[in-house]
Short mmCIF file of C-alpha atoms in Angstrom, two decimals:
data_model
loop_
_atom_site.label_atom_id
_atom_site.label_comp_id
_atom_site.label_asym_id
_atom_site.label_seq_id
_atom_site.Cartn_x
_atom_site.Cartn_y
_atom_site.Cartn_z
CA UNK A 250 -65.35 1.84 22.15
CA UNK A 251 -65.25 1.12 18.42
CA UNK A 252 -62.04 0.06 16.75
CA UNK A 253 -59.96 2.39 14.63
CA UNK A 254 -61.00 0.77 11.37
CA UNK A 255 -64.74 1.20 12.11
CA UNK A 256 -64.15 4.78 13.19
CA UNK A 257 -62.17 5.66 10.04
CA UNK A 258 -64.64 4.10 7.62
CA UNK A 259 -67.59 5.67 9.44
CA UNK A 260 -65.93 9.11 9.20
CA UNK A 261 -65.15 8.52 5.52
CA UNK A 262 -68.64 7.38 4.59
CA UNK A 263 -70.78 9.61 6.82
CA UNK A 264 -68.41 12.56 6.79
CA UNK A 265 -67.70 12.67 3.04
CA UNK A 266 -71.25 11.51 2.20
CA UNK A 267 -72.68 14.16 4.54
CA UNK A 268 -70.54 16.89 3.03
CA UNK A 269 -71.45 15.88 -0.49
CA UNK A 270 -75.18 15.60 0.26
CA UNK A 271 -75.21 18.92 2.07
CA UNK A 272 -73.52 20.67 -0.85
CA UNK A 273 -75.87 19.00 -3.33
CA UNK A 274 -78.80 20.22 -1.24
CA UNK A 275 -77.35 23.73 -1.07
CA UNK A 276 -76.72 23.81 -4.82
CA UNK A 277 -80.34 22.70 -5.41
CA UNK A 278 -81.67 25.36 -3.04
CA UNK A 279 -79.54 28.02 -4.76
CA UNK A 280 -80.81 26.92 -8.18
CA UNK A 281 -84.39 27.23 -6.94
CA UNK A 282 -83.68 30.65 -5.44
CA UNK A 283 -82.24 31.79 -8.77
CA UNK A 284 -85.49 30.75 -10.44
CA UNK A 285 -87.68 32.46 -7.84
CA UNK A 286 -85.62 35.66 -7.88
CA UNK A 287 -84.29 35.90 -11.42
CA UNK A 288 -81.69 38.43 -12.37
CA UNK A 289 -83.08 41.62 -13.91
CA UNK A 290 -80.66 43.82 -15.83
CA UNK A 291 -82.30 47.05 -14.56
CA UNK A 292 -81.51 45.86 -10.98
CA UNK A 293 -77.88 46.68 -11.68
CA UNK A 294 -78.72 50.25 -12.69
CA UNK A 295 -80.65 50.92 -9.47
CA UNK A 296 -77.56 49.93 -7.44
CA UNK B 244 -18.85 41.53 46.60
CA UNK B 245 -17.14 39.37 44.00
CA UNK B 246 -19.73 36.70 44.61
CA UNK B 247 -22.48 39.21 43.86
CA UNK B 248 -20.76 40.26 40.63
CA UNK B 249 -20.44 36.63 39.57
CA UNK B 250 -24.07 35.99 40.35
CA UNK B 251 -25.10 39.05 38.37
CA UNK B 252 -22.90 37.97 35.45
CA UNK B 253 -24.46 34.49 35.63
CA UNK B 254 -27.81 36.10 35.00
CA UNK B 255 -26.48 37.41 31.70
CA UNK B 256 -25.34 34.03 30.48
CA UNK B 257 -28.28 32.06 31.86
CA UNK B 258 -30.11 32.33 28.56
CA UNK B 259 -27.20 30.70 26.71
CA UNK B 260 -26.77 28.07 29.41
CA UNK B 261 -30.41 27.01 29.17
CA UNK B 262 -30.43 26.78 25.40
CA UNK B 263 -31.69 23.36 24.34
CA UNK B 264 -30.32 22.05 21.03
CA UNK B 265 -33.80 22.24 19.54
CA UNK B 266 -34.10 25.99 20.21
CA UNK B 267 -31.54 27.13 17.62
CA UNK B 268 -33.13 24.66 15.15
CA UNK B 269 -36.47 26.30 15.65
CA UNK B 270 -34.96 29.80 15.43
CA UNK B 271 -33.55 28.76 12.05
CA UNK B 272 -36.98 27.51 11.01
CA UNK B 273 -38.49 30.83 12.18
CA UNK B 274 -35.93 32.63 10.00
CA UNK B 275 -36.84 30.37 7.08
CA UNK B 276 -40.51 31.27 7.51
CA UNK B 277 -39.58 34.92 7.55
CA UNK B 278 -37.54 34.43 4.38
CA UNK B 279 -40.37 32.58 2.61
CA UNK B 280 -42.84 35.29 3.62
CA UNK B 281 -40.67 38.29 2.75
CA UNK B 282 -38.54 37.15 -0.18
CA UNK B 283 -40.77 34.49 -1.76
CA UNK B 284 -44.08 36.24 -0.97
CA UNK B 285 -45.60 33.03 0.45
CA UNK B 286 -48.49 34.26 2.66
CA UNK B 287 -46.32 36.99 4.21
CA UNK B 288 -49.17 38.31 6.36
CA UNK B 289 -49.08 35.02 8.27
CA UNK B 290 -45.58 33.70 7.85
CA UNK B 291 -43.95 36.88 9.18
CA UNK B 292 -45.76 36.94 12.56
CA UNK B 293 -45.51 33.10 12.78
CA UNK B 294 -41.80 33.17 12.00
CA UNK B 295 -41.14 35.95 14.52
CA UNK B 296 -43.23 34.23 17.17
CA UNK B 297 -41.29 31.01 16.54
CA UNK B 298 -37.97 32.82 17.09
CA UNK B 299 -38.91 34.58 20.30
CA UNK B 300 -40.61 31.61 21.95
CA UNK B 301 -37.36 29.67 21.57
CA UNK B 302 -35.37 32.12 23.64
CA UNK B 303 -35.02 30.42 27.02
CA UNK B 304 -36.07 31.95 30.36
CA UNK B 305 -38.12 34.74 28.75
CA UNK B 306 -41.26 32.93 29.92
CA UNK B 307 -43.35 34.23 27.03
CA UNK B 308 -45.61 31.18 27.07
CA UNK B 309 -45.62 30.73 30.82
CA UNK B 310 -48.47 31.94 32.97
CA UNK B 311 -48.90 35.71 32.46
CA UNK B 312 -46.31 35.73 29.67
CA UNK B 313 -47.56 38.05 26.92
CA UNK B 314 -47.78 35.34 24.26
CA UNK B 315 -49.64 33.06 26.67
CA UNK B 316 -52.14 35.88 27.31
CA UNK B 317 -52.76 36.35 23.60
CA UNK B 318 -52.92 32.59 23.03
CA UNK B 319 -55.41 32.02 25.84
CA UNK B 320 -57.53 34.96 24.80
CA UNK B 321 -57.82 34.13 21.14
CA UNK B 322 -56.82 30.53 20.38
CA UNK B 323 -58.12 28.64 23.38
CA UNK B 324 -61.39 30.55 23.13
CA UNK B 325 -61.47 29.92 19.31
CA UNK B 326 -62.07 33.65 18.88
CA UNK B 327 -59.27 34.45 16.41
CA UNK B 328 -60.17 31.94 13.68
CA UNK B 329 -63.82 32.94 13.90
CA UNK B 330 -63.02 36.64 13.62
CA UNK B 331 -60.80 35.86 10.63
CA UNK B 332 -63.76 34.08 9.10
CA UNK B 333 -65.92 37.21 9.38
CA UNK B 334 -63.24 39.01 7.38
CA UNK B 335 -62.96 36.18 4.80
CA UNK B 336 -66.75 36.26 4.35
CA UNK B 337 -66.68 40.01 3.84
CA UNK B 338 -63.87 39.65 1.25
CA UNK B 339 -65.33 36.70 -0.69
CA UNK B 340 -67.62 37.15 -3.68
CA UNK B 341 -69.77 34.06 -4.01
CA UNK B 342 -71.33 35.18 -7.31
CA UNK B 343 -69.32 32.71 -9.47
CA UNK B 344 -70.60 29.75 -7.44
CA UNK B 345 -74.14 31.08 -7.49
CA UNK B 346 -73.94 31.52 -11.29
CA UNK B 347 -73.08 27.81 -11.61
CA UNK B 348 -74.36 25.99 -8.52
CA UNK B 349 -72.90 22.71 -9.80
CA UNK B 350 -69.50 24.06 -8.79
CA UNK B 351 -70.54 23.35 -5.20
CA UNK B 352 -70.02 19.70 -6.13
CA UNK B 353 -66.41 20.39 -7.14
CA UNK B 354 -66.05 22.03 -3.74
CA UNK B 355 -67.26 18.79 -2.18
CA UNK B 356 -64.89 16.59 -4.27
CA UNK B 357 -62.03 18.86 -3.20
CA UNK B 358 -62.56 17.77 0.43
CA UNK B 359 -61.97 14.05 -0.12
CA UNK B 360 -58.35 14.44 0.96
CA UNK B 361 -59.57 15.34 4.50
CA UNK B 362 -61.23 12.02 5.00
CA UNK B 363 -58.61 9.89 3.23
CA UNK B 364 -55.85 11.52 5.28
CA UNK B 365 -57.84 10.88 8.44
CA UNK B 366 -57.71 7.19 7.55
CA UNK B 367 -53.95 7.41 7.00
CA UNK B 368 -53.46 9.20 10.32
CA UNK B 369 -55.46 6.50 12.09
CA UNK B 370 -53.39 3.83 10.40
CA UNK B 371 -50.26 5.54 11.71
CA UNK B 372 -51.55 5.30 15.27
CA UNK B 373 -52.80 8.83 15.95
CA UNK B 374 -55.69 9.17 18.40
CA UNK B 375 -59.14 9.86 16.96
CA UNK B 376 -59.14 13.58 17.79
CA UNK B 377 -55.58 13.96 16.49
CA UNK B 378 -56.41 12.11 13.24
CA UNK B 379 -59.40 14.40 12.68
CA UNK B 380 -57.27 17.50 13.21
CA UNK B 381 -54.58 16.22 10.84
CA UNK B 382 -57.19 15.38 8.23
CA UNK B 383 -58.59 18.93 8.44
CA UNK B 384 -55.26 20.20 7.03
CA UNK B 385 -56.73 18.93 3.78
CA UNK B 386 -59.38 21.63 4.02
CA UNK B 387 -56.52 23.91 2.92
CA UNK B 388 -58.07 26.49 5.22
CA UNK B 389 -55.90 27.87 8.06
CA UNK B 390 -58.64 29.21 10.35
CA UNK B 391 -60.61 25.94 10.12
CA UNK B 392 -57.48 23.95 11.11
CA UNK B 393 -56.84 26.27 14.05
CA UNK B 394 -60.47 26.10 15.14
CA UNK B 395 -60.51 22.30 15.14
CA UNK B 396 -57.04 21.91 16.62
CA UNK B 397 -57.67 24.41 19.41
CA UNK B 398 -60.72 22.40 20.44
CA UNK B 399 -59.64 18.83 20.01
CA UNK B 400 -55.85 18.54 19.72
CA UNK B 401 -54.05 21.51 21.18
CA UNK B 402 -50.81 19.55 21.22
CA UNK B 403 -50.92 19.52 17.40
CA UNK B 404 -51.91 23.13 16.93
CA UNK B 405 -48.44 24.30 15.92
CA UNK B 406 -47.51 21.68 13.31
CA UNK B 407 -51.05 21.52 11.88
CA UNK B 408 -51.32 25.32 11.48
CA UNK B 409 -47.84 25.60 9.99
CA UNK B 410 -48.64 22.74 7.58
CA UNK B 411 -51.97 24.32 6.55
CA UNK B 412 -50.56 27.77 5.86
CA UNK B 413 -47.35 26.50 4.27
CA UNK B 414 -49.18 24.22 1.84
CA UNK B 415 -51.80 26.90 1.08
CA UNK B 416 -49.00 29.15 -0.05
CA UNK B 417 -47.45 26.29 -2.05
CA UNK B 418 -50.64 25.61 -4.07
CA UNK B 419 -49.08 27.20 -7.22
CA UNK B 420 -46.18 24.72 -6.90
CA UNK B 421 -48.13 21.62 -5.86
CA UNK B 422 -51.13 21.64 -8.16
CA UNK B 423 -49.83 22.07 -11.75
CA UNK B 424 -47.89 18.76 -11.91
CA UNK B 425 -50.94 16.84 -10.62
CA UNK B 426 -53.13 18.63 -13.19
CA UNK B 427 -50.81 17.61 -16.01
CA UNK B 428 -50.57 13.98 -14.89
CA UNK B 429 -54.30 13.48 -14.50
CA UNK B 430 -55.63 15.23 -17.61
CA UNK B 431 -55.08 14.83 -21.34
CA UNK B 432 -54.01 17.70 -23.58
CA UNK B 433 -57.46 17.68 -25.19
CA UNK B 434 -59.15 18.01 -21.82
CA UNK B 435 -56.88 20.86 -20.72
CA UNK B 436 -57.61 22.72 -23.97
CA UNK B 437 -61.40 22.62 -23.41
CA UNK B 438 -62.89 26.06 -23.73
CA UNK B 439 -65.74 26.82 -21.34
CA UNK B 440 -68.41 29.33 -22.28
CA UNK B 441 -68.59 32.42 -20.15
CA UNK B 442 -72.21 33.35 -19.50
CA UNK B 443 -73.62 36.74 -18.56
CA UNK B 444 -74.30 37.69 -14.98
CA UNK B 445 -77.40 35.89 -13.89
CA UNK B 446 -77.58 36.27 -10.12
CA UNK B 447 -80.01 38.72 -8.59
CA UNK B 448 -79.21 40.77 -5.52
CA UNK B 449 -81.97 39.00 -3.60
CA UNK B 450 -80.36 35.60 -4.27
CA UNK B 451 -76.97 36.92 -3.16
CA UNK B 452 -78.56 38.19 0.04
CA UNK B 453 -80.42 34.96 0.70
CA UNK B 454 -77.34 32.81 0.06
CA UNK B 455 -75.55 33.41 3.40
CA UNK B 456 -78.83 33.09 5.33
CA UNK B 457 -79.75 29.80 3.63
CA UNK B 458 -76.26 28.33 4.10
CA UNK B 459 -76.26 29.31 7.77
CA UNK B 460 -79.69 27.86 8.51
CA UNK B 461 -79.47 24.67 6.40
CA UNK B 462 -75.79 24.02 7.13
CA UNK B 463 -76.31 24.82 10.83
CA UNK B 464 -79.22 22.43 11.11
CA UNK B 465 -77.25 19.64 9.43
CA UNK B 466 -74.03 20.23 11.29
CA UNK B 467 -74.69 22.27 14.44
CA UNK B 468 -71.19 21.66 15.85
CA UNK B 469 -69.73 23.60 12.94
CA UNK B 470 -72.14 26.50 13.12
CA UNK B 471 -69.61 28.99 14.50
CA UNK B 472 -67.47 28.44 11.38
CA UNK B 473 -70.41 28.70 8.98
CA UNK B 474 -72.14 31.57 10.73
CA UNK B 475 -69.12 33.81 10.96
CA UNK B 476 -68.11 33.47 7.30
CA UNK B 477 -71.70 33.98 6.22
CA UNK B 478 -72.16 36.96 8.54
CA UNK B 479 -69.24 38.65 6.84
CA UNK B 480 -70.68 37.86 3.42
CA UNK B 481 -74.17 39.01 4.40
CA UNK B 482 -72.82 42.34 5.60
CA UNK B 483 -70.96 42.78 2.29
CA UNK B 484 -73.98 41.85 0.15
CA UNK B 485 -76.48 43.90 2.13
CA UNK B 486 -74.48 47.06 1.53
CA UNK B 487 -76.22 48.50 4.60
CA UNK B 488 -73.29 48.28 6.94
CA UNK B 489 -70.36 49.43 4.83
CA UNK B 490 -68.39 50.52 7.89
CA UNK B 491 -68.67 47.11 9.52
CA UNK B 492 -67.81 45.38 6.24
CA UNK B 493 -64.72 47.54 5.79
CA UNK B 494 -63.70 47.04 9.42
CA UNK B 495 -64.09 43.25 8.98
CA UNK B 496 -62.10 43.24 5.74
CA UNK B 497 -59.33 45.48 7.05
CA UNK B 498 -58.87 46.42 10.68
CA UNK B 499 -60.34 43.33 12.34
CA UNK B 500 -58.69 40.87 9.92
CA UNK B 501 -55.35 42.67 10.09
CA UNK B 502 -55.19 42.85 13.88
CA UNK B 503 -56.42 39.30 14.36
CA UNK B 504 -54.05 37.99 11.70
CA UNK B 505 -51.14 39.55 13.58
CA UNK B 506 -52.25 38.11 16.95
CA UNK B 507 -53.14 34.76 15.40
CA UNK B 508 -49.80 34.49 13.60
CA UNK B 509 -47.70 35.31 16.65
CA UNK B 510 -49.77 32.92 18.79
CA UNK B 511 -49.19 30.09 16.34
CA UNK B 512 -45.49 30.90 16.30
CA UNK B 513 -45.61 30.71 20.06
CA UNK B 514 -46.65 27.05 19.90
CA UNK B 515 -43.42 26.21 18.09
CA UNK B 516 -41.26 25.68 21.15
CA UNK B 517 -38.37 23.46 20.06
CA UNK B 518 -38.75 20.98 22.92
CA UNK B 519 -42.33 20.31 21.88
CA UNK B 520 -42.08 20.88 18.13
CA UNK B 521 -38.90 19.06 17.10
CA UNK B 522 -40.30 15.54 17.13
CA UNK B 523 -40.86 12.79 14.56
CA UNK B 524 -44.62 13.43 14.94
CA UNK B 525 -44.19 16.92 13.43
CA UNK B 526 -42.50 15.49 10.33
CA UNK B 527 -45.31 12.93 9.98
CA UNK B 528 -47.95 15.65 10.29
CA UNK B 529 -46.24 17.81 7.68
CA UNK B 530 -46.08 14.78 5.36
CA UNK B 531 -49.74 13.89 5.95
CA UNK B 532 -50.74 17.53 5.35
CA UNK B 533 -48.96 17.43 2.03
CA UNK B 534 -50.69 14.19 1.12
CA UNK B 535 -54.07 15.65 2.11
CA UNK B 536 -53.75 18.64 -0.18
CA UNK B 537 -52.48 16.50 -3.05
CA UNK B 538 -55.41 14.09 -2.58
CA UNK B 539 -57.85 17.04 -2.58
CA UNK B 540 -56.45 18.12 -5.92
CA UNK B 541 -56.54 14.58 -7.34
CA UNK B 542 -60.16 14.04 -6.27
CA UNK B 543 -61.24 17.46 -7.54
CA UNK B 544 -59.68 16.84 -10.98
CA UNK B 545 -61.12 13.33 -11.17
CA UNK B 546 -64.57 14.77 -10.43
CA UNK B 547 -63.92 17.39 -13.08
CA UNK B 548 -63.20 14.57 -15.51
CA UNK B 549 -66.52 12.94 -14.61
CA UNK B 550 -68.30 16.22 -15.33
CA UNK B 551 -66.31 16.49 -18.61
CA UNK B 552 -67.66 13.09 -19.65
CA UNK B 553 -71.24 13.72 -18.47
CA UNK B 554 -71.47 17.08 -20.24
CA UNK B 555 -69.90 15.78 -23.43
CA UNK B 556 -66.72 17.79 -23.04
CA UNK B 557 -68.23 21.15 -22.03
CA UNK B 558 -66.47 21.33 -18.67
CA UNK B 559 -62.70 21.63 -18.43
CA UNK B 560 -61.58 19.12 -15.76
CA UNK B 561 -58.86 21.53 -14.64
CA UNK B 562 -61.44 23.57 -12.73
CA UNK B 563 -61.84 20.62 -10.39
CA UNK B 564 -58.44 21.46 -8.93
CA UNK B 565 -59.91 24.74 -7.68
CA UNK B 566 -62.44 22.90 -5.50
CA UNK B 567 -60.18 23.45 -2.49
CA UNK B 568 -60.32 26.36 -0.11
CA UNK B 569 -57.11 28.17 -1.13
CA UNK B 570 -59.07 31.20 -2.41
CA UNK B 571 -58.34 32.64 -4.94
CA UNK B 572 -54.84 31.18 -5.47
CA UNK B 573 -56.13 27.90 -6.74
CA UNK B 574 -58.43 29.53 -9.30
CA UNK B 575 -55.49 31.57 -10.59
CA UNK B 576 -53.44 28.38 -10.97
CA UNK B 577 -56.26 26.81 -13.06
CA UNK B 578 -56.51 29.91 -15.26
CA UNK B 579 -52.74 29.90 -15.82
CA UNK B 580 -52.64 26.17 -16.66
CA UNK B 581 -55.66 26.46 -18.96
CA UNK B 582 -54.05 29.32 -20.91
CA UNK B 583 -50.77 27.46 -21.13
CA UNK B 584 -52.50 24.94 -23.40
CA UNK B 585 -55.00 27.16 -25.12
CA UNK B 586 -54.49 30.89 -25.31
CA UNK B 587 -58.21 31.44 -25.88
CA UNK B 588 -59.13 29.68 -22.69
CA UNK B 589 -60.53 31.84 -19.91
CA UNK B 590 -61.26 29.53 -17.01
CA UNK B 591 -60.91 32.08 -14.24
CA UNK B 592 -64.61 32.73 -13.51
CA UNK B 593 -65.46 29.02 -13.64
CA UNK B 594 -62.52 28.18 -11.42
CA UNK B 595 -63.53 30.99 -9.02
CA UNK B 596 -66.91 29.25 -8.77
CA UNK B 597 -65.23 25.98 -7.85
CA UNK B 598 -62.93 27.83 -5.47
CA UNK B 599 -65.80 29.56 -3.71
CA UNK B 600 -67.55 26.21 -3.60
CA UNK B 601 -64.34 24.81 -2.04
CA UNK B 602 -64.44 27.63 0.54
CA UNK B 603 -67.97 26.63 1.56
CA UNK B 604 -67.12 22.93 1.14
CA UNK B 605 -64.15 23.01 3.50
CA UNK B 606 -66.11 24.72 6.23
CA UNK B 607 -69.04 22.36 5.60
CA UNK B 608 -66.73 19.34 5.70
CA UNK B 609 -65.29 20.45 9.05
CA UNK B 610 -68.78 21.17 10.36
CA UNK B 611 -70.09 17.78 9.23
CA UNK B 612 -67.02 16.05 10.64
CA UNK B 613 -67.50 17.64 14.04
CA UNK B 614 -71.18 16.79 14.11
CA UNK B 615 -70.47 13.16 13.13
CA UNK B 616 -67.89 12.96 15.92
CA UNK B 617 -70.43 14.39 18.33
CA UNK B 618 -72.97 11.89 17.06
CA UNK B 619 -70.52 9.03 17.62
CA UNK B 620 -69.79 10.29 21.12
CA UNK B 621 -66.10 10.89 20.38
CA UNK B 622 -66.25 14.58 21.39
#
């Protein structure tokens, strides 16, 4: 069993790092999706 | 005959005789929660059922939380099974408009910075001697997201469910009080006055539809242990954006959320039995929860300041404070603070982006945390 210090630092590094990297990845994917499916003003009118 | 009368009369005073000193204390706290909910308008939809649940569970001999007691039945059905927080998430997804975060995907990063408090508080909780699973649950209060706290606590630290839930919901409602002083301390007047340009709508319907699906698949693959949290919030959002299931969307927003909120609130209140709740641990948890939310705000603003520097002063650092999950309260606080220093400043849409990013960020942080714990063999 790892000690508390190792556990805490691992959670901080992997947990926070993982959250940050996941959100960076998601923001990149969403930026790409916006480029692939650009907003068209007439789209609004159809709705 | 007289003996029978005395025995019968004893039954009427048994409740008073079995009153533990902590029960009236908790009844007073229940009344305080009712007062805050009704008079101060602090999250009344939750504080009223929680406060009432807290009062009734502290009446001795009623057996509400014993086997087959009605509160125990609700608690077992919805909290132990994790059903209530997940159903609430469907409603939250159906009520949340993610367009602001899709317009400016960088605001996802503010949503990530706003989760730092979770991990820093986890360290503090460990330093104070809490067990691993308890420290994780306490850290999650920093997600500023009630259902996430309940979900994690019900799985990994049921003994802390009451104090953690109360801390999460209380501090969420106190965001307008907690955040402004931190904003003022950490930013200069010039930074607070920064005007951010408001662009036109640039998100297509297809992108909005794909957003919940992409988040579910990518987020689920990275953090499978948190998929229930991600999937339910995204299901609600997908139903809303598709426009094809208006009845289900409305039911999620209204009937389901309302009923589950009532049952969830009274179940949380039911965990506030004085003998269990009135302990030094509760005070420590409440203090750590407060620290967690303050640290979230600090980290969010500091990240906002980094963006301010990188962009040459185009981003107002105040919007970093909205990178927490208290949606949309936190965004409103940013708007109010921005306007206090510059009347021409309209930060609401940008702050809503950060706030929606915080909503996804908090769920993602919890999901990542659970998956890391699973990976380390702790759960």
